[in-house]
Amino acid sequence: MNKQSFVRSAEFQLRDDGRTLEGCIVPYGEVVDVAELNESGDVIRYREQFLTHSLANMAQGFKARSGKGMNVPLLIDHNDSFERLVGFATMIESREDGAYATFRLYDGDNITKVRSILSESHTGLSVAFRDIREPKLIDDVVSRVQVYVGHVAATPAPAYAGAGITSVRNSDEPVISETPALNDVRQWLANMRQEINA
């Protein structure tokens, strides 16, 4: 088992002002360019994808335990300080196009600020994960076979465009509101990828 942890991101839409947050945390089959530091501190570059159902085993375990005993925190910016811990996963599901999760935001004095962060600046989801099975190299793409997600974070710089929060709700009638910064984040990400590949 590979114990090295990785972090990947995905965009999302925030839909209403409740405490239940839903979205795709890992899109399957989407190839992206990755640049990260290895254990020696050197920058390595490669292409990566998550194979279909690479989170299926984790989703099965989550379903079998009804979420109990499988702590998947929701953070702001991969910062695990108490103030940045804003929720937890209540469900993970593997579908044909990706792995989806439902989170419950913690109630508190800062819930309005957390909702504002999720809709205005941190319009992406990022997973910290480790490989459970060794990845395959398919057409020069590192293809994740089976992974375990340690936490999910809201971030302003997503890597995967095919996934993200689809709603935050607390009622039966979702109210749709677009994320105003989403196009800016997409443009910033495209610029960053060009700089990395240059």
Coordinates of C-alpha atoms in Angstrom, one line a residue, residues 60-166:
Q60 CA -19.1 0.8 0.1
G61 CA -17.5 1.0 3.5
F62 CA -19.1 4.4 4.2
K63 CA -22.6 3.0 3.2
A64 CA -22.1 -0.2 5.3
R65 CA -21.3 1.9 8.4
S66 CA -23.8 4.6 7.6
G67 CA -20.9 7.1 7.9
K68 CA -20.1 6.0 11.5
G69 CA -16.4 5.4 12.1
M70 CA -15.4 7.0 8.8
N71 CA -14.4 10.5 9.6
V72 CA -13.9 12.6 6.4
P73 CA -13.6 16.2 7.6
L74 CA -14.5 19.3 5.5
L75 CA -11.8 22.0 5.8
I76 CA -11.0 25.4 4.5
D77 CA -7.6 25.3 2.5
H78 CA -6.4 22.0 3.8
N79 CA -5.8 23.7 7.1
D80 CA -6.7 21.3 9.9
S81 CA -6.8 23.9 12.7
F82 CA -10.0 23.9 14.7
E83 CA -11.2 27.2 13.2
R84 CA -10.8 25.8 9.6
L85 CA -12.8 22.6 10.3
V86 CA -16.2 23.5 9.0
G87 CA -18.0 20.2 8.5
F88 CA -17.9 16.4 7.9
A89 CA -19.0 13.9 5.3
T90 CA -22.3 12.1 6.0
M91 CA -22.3 10.1 2.7
I92 CA -19.9 9.1 -0.1
E93 CA -21.3 7.5 -3.3
S94 CA -19.5 6.2 -6.4
R95 CA -21.3 6.8 -9.6
E96 CA -20.3 6.3 -13.3
D97 CA -19.0 9.8 -13.7
G98 CA -17.3 10.3 -10.3
A99 CA -17.4 10.1 -6.5
Y100 CA -20.0 12.2 -4.8
A101 CA -20.2 13.3 -1.1
T102 CA -22.7 14.9 1.2
F103 CA -21.4 17.1 4.0
R104 CA -22.9 18.6 7.1
L105 CA -21.7 22.1 7.9
Y106 CA -21.2 22.7 11.6
D107 CA -23.5 25.3 13.1
G108 CA -22.0 28.2 15.0
D109 CA -21.3 31.9 15.1
N110 CA -19.3 31.7 11.9
I111 CA -21.8 29.8 9.7
T112 CA -22.7 32.9 7.7
K113 CA -19.0 33.6 7.1
V114 CA -18.4 29.9 6.0
R115 CA -21.3 30.2 3.5
S116 CA -19.9 33.4 2.2
I117 CA -16.4 31.8 1.8
L118 CA -17.9 28.9 -0.1
S119 CA -19.9 31.1 -2.5
E120 CA -17.4 33.9 -3.1
S121 CA -13.7 32.9 -2.8
H122 CA -13.4 29.2 -2.2
T123 CA -15.3 27.9 -5.1
G124 CA -13.5 24.6 -5.5
L125 CA -13.3 21.3 -3.7
S126 CA -9.9 19.6 -3.1
V127 CA -9.3 16.0 -1.9
A128 CA -6.3 14.8 0.1
F129 CA -5.9 11.1 -0.8
R130 CA -3.6 8.1 -0.8
D131 CA -3.4 5.2 -3.1
I132 CA -4.8 1.9 -1.7
R133 CA -3.8 0.0 -4.9
E134 CA -0.8 0.9 -7.0
P135 CA -1.8 3.3 -9.9
K136 CA -1.5 2.1 -13.5
L137 CA 0.3 4.0 -16.3
I138 CA -2.2 4.1 -19.2
D139 CA -1.1 6.1 -22.3
D140 CA 1.4 8.0 -20.1
V141 CA -1.3 9.0 -17.7
V142 CA -1.0 8.0 -14.0
S143 CA -4.3 6.3 -13.4
R144 CA -5.5 6.0 -9.9
V145 CA -7.1 2.6 -9.3
Q146 CA -8.3 2.7 -5.7
V147 CA -7.8 5.6 -3.3
Y148 CA -8.8 6.6 0.2
V149 CA -9.8 10.2 0.9
G150 CA -8.5 11.6 4.2
H151 CA -10.3 15.0 4.0
V152 CA -11.9 17.4 1.6
A153 CA -11.2 21.1 1.5
A154 CA -12.8 24.1 0.0
T155 CA -10.1 25.9 -2.0
P156 CA -9.9 28.9 -4.4
A157 CA -7.6 26.9 -6.9
P158 CA -9.3 23.7 -8.1
A159 CA -7.4 21.3 -10.5
Y160 CA -10.4 19.3 -11.7
A161 CA -13.1 21.2 -13.6
G162 CA -15.5 18.2 -13.7
A163 CA -16.4 18.1 -10.0
G164 CA -17.6 20.2 -7.2
I165 CA -20.4 21.2 -4.8
T166 CA -23.8 21.0 -6.4

